[in-house]
PDB file of C-alpha atoms and ligand atoms in Angstrom:
ATOM      1  CA  UNK A   1      19.646 -23.748   9.355  1.00 49.00           C
ATOM      2  CA  UNK A   2      17.714 -24.398   6.161  1.00 62.00           C
ATOM      3  CA  UNK A   3      17.194 -21.221   4.188  1.00 66.00           C
ATOM      4  CA  UNK A   4      15.655 -22.983   1.257  1.00 61.00           C
ATOM      5  CA  UNK A   5      13.032 -25.450   2.516  1.00 55.00           C
ATOM      6  CA  UNK A   6      10.388 -22.752   2.770  1.00 60.00           C
ATOM      7  CA  UNK A   7      11.719 -20.887  -0.250  1.00 60.00           C
ATOM      8  CA  UNK A   8      10.485 -23.797  -2.344  1.00 63.00           C
ATOM      9  CA  UNK A   9       6.920 -22.758  -1.458  1.00 82.00           C
ATOM     10  CA  UNK A  10       7.589 -19.050  -1.808  1.00 92.00           C
ATOM     11  CA  UNK A  11       6.533 -16.845  -4.701  1.00 97.00           C
ATOM     12  CA  UNK A  12       8.920 -16.821  -7.669  1.00 96.00           C
ATOM     13  CA  UNK A  13       9.855 -14.290 -10.362  1.00 97.00           C
ATOM     14  CA  UNK A  14       7.384 -16.087 -12.645  1.00 97.00           C
ATOM     15  CA  UNK A  15       4.588 -15.410 -10.138  1.00 97.00           C
ATOM     16  CA  UNK A  16       5.500 -11.698 -10.038  1.00 98.00           C
ATOM     17  CA  UNK A  17       5.566 -11.507 -13.846  1.00 98.00           C
ATOM     18  CA  UNK A  18       2.179 -13.258 -13.976  1.00 98.00           C
ATOM     19  CA  UNK A  19       0.765 -10.725 -11.496  1.00 98.00           C
ATOM     20  CA  UNK A  20       1.761  -7.896 -13.824  1.00 98.00           C
ATOM     21  CA  UNK A  21       0.195  -9.652 -16.818  1.00 98.00           C
ATOM     22  CA  UNK A  22      -3.015 -10.222 -14.832  1.00 98.00           C
ATOM     23  CA  UNK A  23      -3.107  -6.586 -13.648  1.00 98.00           C
ATOM     24  CA  UNK A  24      -2.734  -7.640 -10.001  1.00 98.00           C
ATOM     25  CA  UNK A  25      -0.771  -5.087  -7.961  1.00 98.00           C
ATOM     26  CA  UNK A  26       2.300  -6.359  -6.077  1.00 98.00           C
ATOM     27  CA  UNK A  27       2.604  -5.406  -2.400  1.00 98.00           C
ATOM     28  CA  UNK A  28       6.098  -4.948  -1.013  1.00 98.00           C
ATOM     29  CA  UNK A  29       7.526  -3.697   2.291  1.00 98.00           C
ATOM     30  CA  UNK A  30      11.020  -3.541   3.670  1.00 98.00           C
ATOM     31  CA  UNK A  31      11.853  -6.072   6.385  1.00 98.00           C
ATOM     32  CA  UNK A  32      14.973  -6.501   8.460  1.00 98.00           C
ATOM     33  CA  UNK A  33      14.299  -9.202  11.054  1.00 98.00           C
ATOM     34  CA  UNK A  34      12.536 -12.517  11.623  1.00 98.00           C
ATOM     35  CA  UNK A  35       9.599 -11.247  13.700  1.00 98.00           C
ATOM     36  CA  UNK A  36       8.522  -8.631  11.184  1.00 98.00           C
ATOM     37  CA  UNK A  37       9.233 -11.043   8.330  1.00 98.00           C
ATOM     38  CA  UNK A  38       6.765 -13.582   9.758  1.00 97.00           C
ATOM     39  CA  UNK A  39       4.173 -10.880  10.473  1.00 98.00           C
ATOM     40  CA  UNK A  40       4.395  -9.345   6.981  1.00 98.00           C
ATOM     41  CA  UNK A  41       4.233 -12.796   5.426  1.00 97.00           C
ATOM     42  CA  UNK A  42       1.097 -13.660   7.455  1.00 97.00           C
ATOM     43  CA  UNK A  43      -0.499 -10.397   6.358  1.00 98.00           C
ATOM     44  CA  UNK A  44      -0.057 -11.420   2.715  1.00 98.00           C
ATOM     45  CA  UNK A  45       2.744  -9.060   1.597  1.00 98.00           C
ATOM     46  CA  UNK A  46       4.083 -10.406  -1.720  1.00 98.00           C
ATOM     47  CA  UNK A  47       7.681  -9.146  -1.638  1.00 98.00           C
ATOM     48  CA  UNK A  48       9.988  -8.489   1.331  1.00 98.00           C
ATOM     49  CA  UNK A  49      12.815  -6.084   0.521  1.00 98.00           C
ATOM     50  CA  UNK A  50      15.824  -6.216   2.786  1.00 98.00           C
ATOM     51  CA  UNK A  51      16.720  -2.651   1.910  1.00 98.00           C
ATOM     52  CA  UNK A  52      19.945  -0.915   2.823  1.00 98.00           C
ATOM     53  CA  UNK A  53      17.559   1.650   4.345  1.00 97.00           C
ATOM     54  CA  UNK A  54      18.364  -0.470   7.414  1.00 98.00           C
ATOM     55  CA  UNK A  55      21.399   1.794   7.739  1.00 97.00           C
ATOM     56  CA  UNK A  56      19.025   4.618   8.618  1.00 96.00           C
ATOM     57  CA  UNK A  57      16.092   2.954  10.410  1.00 96.00           C
ATOM     58  CA  UNK A  58      17.973   0.156  12.236  1.00 97.00           C
ATOM     59  CA  UNK A  59      21.508   1.494  12.611  1.00 97.00           C
ATOM     60  CA  UNK A  60      20.713   5.195  12.993  1.00 95.00           C
ATOM     61  CA  UNK A  61      22.976   6.546  10.243  1.00 96.00           C
ATOM     62  CA  UNK A  62      22.035   9.568   8.147  1.00 94.00           C
ATOM     63  CA  UNK A  63      22.352   7.656   4.874  1.00 96.00           C
ATOM     64  CA  UNK A  64      22.648   4.111   3.497  1.00 98.00           C
ATOM     65  CA  UNK A  65      26.354   4.482   2.714  1.00 98.00           C
ATOM     66  CA  UNK A  66      27.799   2.919   5.911  1.00 98.00           C
ATOM     67  CA  UNK A  67      25.909  -0.374   5.403  1.00 98.00           C
ATOM     68  CA  UNK A  68      28.229  -3.323   4.716  1.00 98.00           C
ATOM     69  CA  UNK A  69      27.739  -6.585   2.891  1.00 98.00           C
ATOM     70  CA  UNK A  70      27.876  -8.514   6.164  1.00 98.00           C
ATOM     71  CA  UNK A  71      25.085  -6.282   7.571  1.00 98.00           C
ATOM     72  CA  UNK A  72      22.983  -7.161   4.515  1.00 98.00           C
ATOM     73  CA  UNK A  73      23.707 -10.886   4.827  1.00 98.00           C
ATOM     74  CA  UNK A  74      22.776 -10.872   8.518  1.00 98.00           C
ATOM     75  CA  UNK A  75      19.440  -9.102   8.028  1.00 98.00           C
ATOM     76  CA  UNK A  76      18.599 -10.951   4.824  1.00 98.00           C
ATOM     77  CA  UNK A  77      19.099 -14.314   6.498  1.00 98.00           C
ATOM     78  CA  UNK A  78      16.917 -13.278   9.461  1.00 98.00           C
ATOM     79  CA  UNK A  79      14.097 -12.330   7.078  1.00 98.00           C
ATOM     80  CA  UNK A  80      14.483 -15.265   4.673  1.00 97.00           C
ATOM     81  CA  UNK A  81      14.374 -17.840   7.484  1.00 96.00           C
ATOM     82  CA  UNK A  82      11.071 -16.567   8.884  1.00 96.00           C
ATOM     83  CA  UNK A  83       8.938 -16.084   5.796  1.00 96.00           C
ATOM     84  CA  UNK A  84       6.937 -18.786   4.044  1.00 95.00           C
ATOM     85  CA  UNK A  85       5.351 -17.254   0.949  1.00 97.00           C
ATOM     86  CA  UNK A  86       6.841 -13.822   0.286  1.00 97.00           C
ATOM     87  CA  UNK A  87       9.541 -13.331  -2.358  1.00 98.00           C
ATOM     88  CA  UNK A  88      12.845 -12.086  -0.865  1.00 98.00           C
ATOM     89  CA  UNK A  89      14.853  -9.299  -2.534  1.00 98.00           C
ATOM     90  CA  UNK A  90      18.069  -8.023  -0.919  1.00 98.00           C
ATOM     91  CA  UNK A  91      20.006  -4.842  -1.670  1.00 98.00           C
ATOM     92  CA  UNK A  92      23.612  -4.920  -2.771  1.00 98.00           C
ATOM     93  CA  UNK A  93      25.070  -2.183  -0.529  1.00 98.00           C
ATOM     94  CA  UNK A  94      27.076   0.907  -1.532  1.00 98.00           C
ATOM     95  CA  UNK A  95      30.224   0.229  -3.608  1.00 98.00           C
ATOM     96  CA  UNK A  96      29.692  -3.551  -3.604  1.00 98.00           C
ATOM     97  CA  UNK A  97      29.017  -3.861  -7.359  1.00 98.00           C
ATOM     98  CA  UNK A  98      31.562  -1.607  -9.073  1.00 98.00           C
ATOM     99  CA  UNK A  99      32.587  -4.416 -11.467  1.00 98.00           C
ATOM    100  CA  UNK A 100      30.682  -7.495 -12.681  1.00 98.00           C
ATOM    101  CA  UNK A 101      33.105  -9.794 -10.836  1.00 98.00           C
ATOM    102  CA  UNK A 102      32.752  -7.920  -7.535  1.00 98.00           C
ATOM    103  CA  UNK A 103      28.972  -7.909  -7.956  1.00 98.00           C
ATOM    104  CA  UNK A 104      28.924 -11.662  -8.576  1.00 98.00           C
ATOM    105  CA  UNK A 105      30.896 -12.463  -5.422  1.00 98.00           C
ATOM    106  CA  UNK A 106      28.728 -10.199  -3.285  1.00 98.00           C
ATOM    107  CA  UNK A 107      25.407 -11.247  -4.848  1.00 98.00           C
ATOM    108  CA  UNK A 108      26.416 -14.876  -4.317  1.00 98.00           C
ATOM    109  CA  UNK A 109      26.896 -14.158  -0.592  1.00 98.00           C
ATOM    110  CA  UNK A 110      23.455 -12.536  -0.381  1.00 98.00           C
ATOM    111  CA  UNK A 111      21.942 -15.640  -1.970  1.00 98.00           C
ATOM    112  CA  UNK A 112      24.044 -18.394  -0.367  1.00 97.00           C
ATOM    113  CA  UNK A 113      24.278 -16.947   3.140  1.00 98.00           C
ATOM    114  CA  UNK A 114      21.390 -14.468   3.135  1.00 98.00           C
ATOM    115  CA  UNK A 115      18.719 -16.549   1.382  1.00 97.00           C
ATOM    116  CA  UNK A 116      17.950 -13.799  -1.169  1.00 98.00           C
ATOM    117  CA  UNK A 117      15.949 -14.856  -4.223  1.00 97.00           C
ATOM    118  CA  UNK A 118      16.944 -11.674  -6.082  1.00 98.00           C
ATOM    119  CA  UNK A 119      19.426  -8.853  -5.584  1.00 98.00           C
ATOM    120  CA  UNK A 120      18.703  -5.160  -6.110  1.00 98.00           C
ATOM    121  CA  UNK A 121      21.208  -2.596  -7.354  1.00 98.00           C
ATOM    122  CA  UNK A 122      20.933   1.127  -8.033  1.00 98.00           C
ATOM    123  CA  UNK A 123      21.443   2.785 -11.415  1.00 98.00           C
ATOM    124  CA  UNK A 124      21.801   1.666 -15.009  1.00 98.00           C
ATOM    125  CA  UNK A 125      24.772  -0.685 -14.424  1.00 98.00           C
ATOM    126  CA  UNK A 126      24.013  -2.683 -17.538  1.00 98.00           C
ATOM    127  CA  UNK A 127      27.228  -4.732 -17.699  1.00 98.00           C
ATOM    128  CA  UNK A 128      26.778  -5.772 -14.066  1.00 98.00           C
ATOM    129  CA  UNK A 129      23.116  -6.699 -14.583  1.00 98.00           C
ATOM    130  CA  UNK A 130      23.900  -8.773 -17.706  1.00 98.00           C
ATOM    131  CA  UNK A 131      26.738 -10.600 -15.933  1.00 98.00           C
ATOM    132  CA  UNK A 132      24.663 -11.453 -12.857  1.00 98.00           C
ATOM    133  CA  UNK A 133      21.710 -12.634 -14.931  1.00 98.00           C
ATOM    134  CA  UNK A 134      24.070 -14.805 -17.040  1.00 98.00           C
ATOM    135  CA  UNK A 135      25.220 -16.444 -13.788  1.00 98.00           C
ATOM    136  CA  UNK A 136      21.621 -17.256 -12.831  1.00 98.00           C
ATOM    137  CA  UNK A 137      21.114 -14.385 -10.404  1.00 98.00           C
ATOM    138  CA  UNK A 138      17.788 -12.529 -10.738  1.00 98.00           C
ATOM    139  CA  UNK A 139      18.223  -8.756 -10.598  1.00 98.00           C
ATOM    140  CA  UNK A 140      15.966  -5.884  -9.547  1.00 99.00           C
ATOM    141  CA  UNK A 141      16.968  -2.488 -10.955  1.00 98.00           C
ATOM    142  CA  UNK A 142      16.420   0.816  -9.138  1.00 98.00           C
ATOM    143  CA  UNK A 143      16.010   4.196 -10.880  1.00 98.00           C
ATOM    144  CA  UNK A 144      14.964   7.720  -9.948  1.00 98.00           C
ATOM    145  CA  UNK A 145      16.215   8.794  -6.537  1.00 97.00           C
ATOM    146  CA  UNK A 146      19.265   6.615  -5.825  1.00 98.00           C
ATOM    147  CA  UNK A 147      19.997   6.863  -2.082  1.00 97.00           C
ATOM    148  CA  UNK A 148      23.508   5.417  -2.495  1.00 98.00           C
ATOM    149  CA  UNK A 149      24.294   8.430  -4.756  1.00 97.00           C
ATOM    150  CA  UNK A 150      22.892  11.019  -2.332  1.00 95.00           C
ATOM    151  CA  UNK A 151      26.200  12.906  -2.256  1.00 95.00           C
ATOM    152  CA  UNK A 152      26.317  13.157  -6.057  1.00 93.00           C
ATOM    153  CA  UNK A 153      22.608  14.102  -6.257  1.00 94.00           C
ATOM    154  CA  UNK A 154      22.993  16.765  -3.560  1.00 92.00           C
ATOM    155  CA  UNK A 155      20.162  15.464  -1.367  1.00 92.00           C
ATOM    156  CA  UNK A 156      17.045  13.301  -1.372  1.00 93.00           C
ATOM    157  CA  UNK A 157      15.157  14.995  -4.215  1.00 94.00           C
ATOM    158  CA  UNK A 158      12.517  14.028  -6.757  1.00 96.00           C
ATOM    159  CA  UNK A 159      14.184  12.934 -10.021  1.00 96.00           C
ATOM    160  CA  UNK A 160      12.888  13.278 -13.580  1.00 97.00           C
ATOM    161  CA  UNK A 161      10.950  16.521 -13.288  1.00 96.00           C
ATOM    162  CA  UNK A 162      12.823  18.047 -16.252  1.00 97.00           C
ATOM    163  CA  UNK A 163      12.149  16.610 -19.693  1.00 97.00           C
ATOM    164  CA  UNK A 164      15.754  15.654 -20.418  1.00 98.00           C
ATOM    165  CA  UNK A 165      16.138  13.781 -17.144  1.00 97.00           C
ATOM    166  CA  UNK A 166      12.764  12.080 -17.590  1.00 98.00           C
ATOM    167  CA  UNK A 167      13.845  10.849 -21.044  1.00 98.00           C
ATOM    168  CA  UNK A 168      17.075   9.507 -19.544  1.00 98.00           C
ATOM    169  CA  UNK A 169      15.208   7.596 -16.811  1.00 98.00           C
ATOM    170  CA  UNK A 170      12.819   6.111 -19.378  1.00 98.00           C
ATOM    171  CA  UNK A 171      15.719   5.079 -21.653  1.00 98.00           C
ATOM    172  CA  UNK A 172      17.608   3.562 -18.692  1.00 98.00           C
ATOM    173  CA  UNK A 173      14.502   1.609 -17.644  1.00 98.00           C
ATOM    174  CA  UNK A 174      14.230   0.064 -21.104  1.00 98.00           C
ATOM    175  CA  UNK A 175      17.951  -0.804 -21.120  1.00 98.00           C
ATOM    176  CA  UNK A 176      17.707  -2.384 -17.666  1.00 98.00           C
ATOM    177  CA  UNK A 177      14.892  -4.610 -18.887  1.00 98.00           C
ATOM    178  CA  UNK A 178      16.886  -5.524 -22.014  1.00 98.00           C
ATOM    179  CA  UNK A 179      19.910  -6.342 -19.833  1.00 98.00           C
ATOM    180  CA  UNK A 180      17.797  -9.029 -18.150  1.00 98.00           C
ATOM    181  CA  UNK A 181      16.449  -7.501 -14.924  1.00 98.00           C
ATOM    182  CA  UNK A 182      13.180  -9.022 -13.718  1.00 98.00           C
ATOM    183  CA  UNK A 183      11.911  -6.162 -11.542  1.00 98.00           C
ATOM    184  CA  UNK A 184      12.468  -2.391 -11.360  1.00 98.00           C
ATOM    185  CA  UNK A 185      12.065  -0.062  -8.367  1.00 98.00           C
ATOM    186  CA  UNK A 186      11.161   3.530  -9.276  1.00 98.00           C
ATOM    187  CA  UNK A 187      11.844   5.934  -6.409  1.00 98.00           C
ATOM    188  CA  UNK A 188      10.617   9.549  -6.211  1.00 97.00           C
ATOM    189  CA  UNK A 189       9.768  10.202  -9.846  1.00 98.00           C
ATOM    190  CA  UNK A 190       6.707  12.007 -11.210  1.00 98.00           C
ATOM    191  CA  UNK A 191       3.655   9.727 -11.371  1.00 98.00           C
ATOM    192  CA  UNK A 192       3.220  10.348 -15.086  1.00 98.00           C
ATOM    193  CA  UNK A 193       6.763   9.228 -15.879  1.00 98.00           C
ATOM    194  CA  UNK A 194       6.401   6.097 -13.724  1.00 98.00           C
ATOM    195  CA  UNK A 195       3.100   5.290 -15.458  1.00 98.00           C
ATOM    196  CA  UNK A 196       4.745   5.530 -18.866  1.00 98.00           C
ATOM    197  CA  UNK A 197       7.659   3.328 -17.817  1.00 98.00           C
ATOM    198  CA  UNK A 198       5.296   0.764 -16.275  1.00 98.00           C
ATOM    199  CA  UNK A 199       3.279   0.647 -19.462  1.00 98.00           C
ATOM    200  CA  UNK A 200       6.320   0.286 -21.738  1.00 98.00           C
ATOM    201  CA  UNK A 201       8.124  -2.423 -19.754  1.00 98.00           C
ATOM    202  CA  UNK A 202       7.008  -6.014 -19.578  1.00 98.00           C
ATOM    203  CA  UNK A 203       8.778  -6.534 -16.210  1.00 98.00           C
ATOM    204  CA  UNK A 204       6.925  -5.300 -13.081  1.00 98.00           C
ATOM    205  CA  UNK A 205       7.748  -1.857 -11.680  1.00 98.00           C
ATOM    206  CA  UNK A 206       7.571  -1.249  -7.926  1.00 98.00           C
ATOM    207  CA  UNK A 207       7.050   2.380  -6.986  1.00 98.00           C
ATOM    208  CA  UNK A 208       7.961   4.403  -3.908  1.00 98.00           C
ATOM    209  CA  UNK A 209       6.857   7.987  -4.339  1.00 97.00           C
ATOM    210  CA  UNK A 210       6.144   7.154  -7.980  1.00 98.00           C
ATOM    211  CA  UNK A 211       2.360   7.200  -8.219  1.00 98.00           C
ATOM    212  CA  UNK A 212      -0.389   4.602  -8.321  1.00 98.00           C
ATOM    213  CA  UNK A 213       0.222   3.323 -11.848  1.00 98.00           C
ATOM    214  CA  UNK A 214       3.311   1.308 -10.984  1.00 98.00           C
ATOM    215  CA  UNK A 215       2.741  -2.457 -10.978  1.00 98.00           C
ATOM    216  CA  UNK A 216       3.434  -2.605  -7.249  1.00 98.00           C
ATOM    217  CA  UNK A 217       4.308  -0.433  -4.265  1.00 98.00           C
ATOM    218  CA  UNK A 218       6.989  -0.493  -1.610  1.00 98.00           C
ATOM    219  CA  UNK A 219       7.407   1.537   1.577  1.00 98.00           C
ATOM    220  CA  UNK A 220       9.986   1.503   4.326  1.00 97.00           C
ATOM    221  CA  UNK A 221       8.210  -0.495   7.056  1.00 98.00           C
ATOM    222  CA  UNK A 222       9.151   1.868   9.877  1.00 97.00           C
ATOM    223  CA  UNK A 223       7.820   4.882   7.939  1.00 96.00           C
ATOM    224  CA  UNK A 224       4.396   3.317   7.356  1.00 97.00           C
ATOM    225  CA  UNK A 225       4.242   2.255  11.013  1.00 97.00           C
ATOM    226  CA  UNK A 226       5.245   5.819  11.914  1.00 95.00           C
ATOM    227  CA  UNK A 227       8.108   4.698  14.152  1.00 94.00           C
ATOM    228  CA  UNK A 228      11.039   6.118  12.136  1.00 89.00           C
ATOM    229  CA  UNK A 229      13.054   8.707  14.009  1.00 84.00           C
ATOM    230  CA  UNK A 230      13.279  11.129  11.074  1.00 80.00           C
ATOM    231  CA  UNK A 231      10.490  13.042   9.325  1.00 82.00           C
ATOM    232  CA  UNK A 232       8.114  10.713   7.440  1.00 85.00           C
ATOM    233  CA  UNK A 233       8.522  11.351   3.696  1.00 91.00           C
ATOM    234  CA  UNK A 234       5.557  12.892   1.863  1.00 91.00           C
ATOM    235  CA  UNK A 235       5.072   9.756  -0.266  1.00 95.00           C
ATOM    236  CA  UNK A 236       4.630   7.526   2.791  1.00 96.00           C
ATOM    237  CA  UNK A 237       1.485   7.147   4.887  1.00 96.00           C
ATOM    238  CA  UNK A 238       0.959   6.394   8.571  1.00 97.00           C
ATOM    239  CA  UNK A 239      -1.021   3.125   8.383  1.00 98.00           C
ATOM    240  CA  UNK A 240      -0.986   2.824  12.203  1.00 97.00           C
ATOM    241  CA  UNK A 241      -3.258   5.861  12.499  1.00 97.00           C
ATOM    242  CA  UNK A 242      -6.401   3.784  11.824  1.00 96.00           C
ATOM    243  CA  UNK A 243      -5.202   0.396  13.060  1.00 98.00           C
ATOM    244  CA  UNK A 244      -5.319  -1.285  16.444  1.00 98.00           C
ATOM    245  CA  UNK A 245      -2.243  -3.462  15.830  1.00 98.00           C
ATOM    246  CA  UNK A 246       0.828  -3.601  13.607  1.00 98.00           C
ATOM    247  CA  UNK A 247      -0.579  -6.606  11.769  1.00 98.00           C
ATOM    248  CA  UNK A 248      -3.803  -4.733  11.052  1.00 98.00           C
ATOM    249  CA  UNK A 249      -1.830  -1.741   9.716  1.00 98.00           C
ATOM    250  CA  UNK A 250       0.128  -4.029   7.409  1.00 98.00           C
ATOM    251  CA  UNK A 251      -3.090  -5.711   6.212  1.00 98.00           C
ATOM    252  CA  UNK A 252      -4.584  -2.277   5.483  1.00 98.00           C
ATOM    253  CA  UNK A 253      -1.484  -1.365   3.461  1.00 98.00           C
ATOM    254  CA  UNK A 254      -1.655  -4.658   1.541  1.00 98.00           C
ATOM    255  CA  UNK A 255      -5.330  -4.105   0.703  1.00 98.00           C
ATOM    256  CA  UNK A 256      -4.753  -0.455  -0.218  1.00 98.00           C
ATOM    257  CA  UNK A 257      -1.994  -1.451  -2.658  1.00 98.00           C
ATOM    258  CA  UNK A 258      -4.022  -4.314  -4.160  1.00 98.00           C
ATOM    259  CA  UNK A 259      -7.040  -2.054  -4.699  1.00 98.00           C
ATOM    260  CA  UNK A 260      -4.916   0.864  -6.023  1.00 98.00           C
ATOM    261  CA  UNK A 261      -6.116   3.107  -3.181  1.00 98.00           C
ATOM    262  CA  UNK A 262      -2.521   3.711  -2.137  1.00 98.00           C
ATOM    263  CA  UNK A 263      -0.714   5.858  -3.101  1.00 97.00           C
ATOM    264  CA  UNK A 264      -3.229   8.715  -3.410  1.00 95.00           C
ATOM    265  CA  UNK A 265      -2.340  11.918  -5.216  1.00 94.00           C
ATOM    266  CA  UNK A 266      -1.070  13.534  -1.984  1.00 94.00           C
ATOM    267  CA  UNK A 267       1.594  10.780  -1.812  1.00 95.00           C
ATOM    268  CA  UNK A 268       2.688  11.343  -5.418  1.00 94.00           C
ATOM    269  CA  UNK A 269       4.596  13.942  -7.434  1.00 96.00           C
TER     270      UNK A 269
HETATM  271  O1  KIV B 301      16.663   0.468   0.879  1.00 87.24           O
HETATM  272  C1  KIV B 301      15.452   0.502   0.694  1.00 87.24           C
HETATM  273  O2  KIV B 301      14.627   0.350   1.591  1.00 87.24           O
HETATM  274  C2  KIV B 301      14.995   0.736  -0.682  1.00 87.24           C
HETATM  275  C3  KIV B 301      13.576   1.167  -0.840  1.00 87.24           C
HETATM  276  C4  KIV B 301      13.426   2.559  -0.387  1.00 87.24           C
HETATM  277  C5  KIV B 301      13.107   0.974  -2.235  1.00 87.24           C
HETATM  278  O3  KIV B 301      15.745   0.641  -1.591  1.00 87.24           O
END
């Protein structure tokens, strides 16, 4: 197994930063296995996110909480091995980054065994982000709806509708950038708030249910292919509806993100 031969030709964090500076939107989809990884890569998707959403769409759980580090390593490696160009970001799962030291050990596994180029973690865990970045590990932050905190949040709800909460999300976004993160996912926040954050930060923002003004977009692959078992979230779109193959649907998504035609206002808050 050589996880890194192709990674040498893959996009890097510098390429993603340059895309933001050039005003080029970043396309991202979740991926969990080698076949979809190769297909998404062929279709031109810039970033493959091995999301812990796999707990819901692959494993059939009702949340992401049961997903383990070894699940993440397994799926990350399957994706990393099969892609050529796309940048690979892998989620640190629930309760795997409570301290900087724990985060380092687990992020190292995602990179060494799972071929991740960057790890993603939820919330403004500034000490953890600083520590990982100091050890040479690129970090993607995640604000807004935090699925790993669903029990504390009391459900999967839009975050940042009230002024005080919106100010907190904006302040956290700035602190996450200052702590050294290179990318920031914004999930289920009002489009106006996401636009302001994207404008203030120099690192790229990747939105999901966060409006068209983010620097890039991500969707859960199975939602946009309309094969998830649960109800498709309002912010997602069925790209299979007008496509004759999965690859065509993914190409349509990629083009819609690049041309800022997705998300439309009906997919935003
Ligand atoms: O786990 C996941 O797929 C994610 C996306 C929803 C951003 O974190």
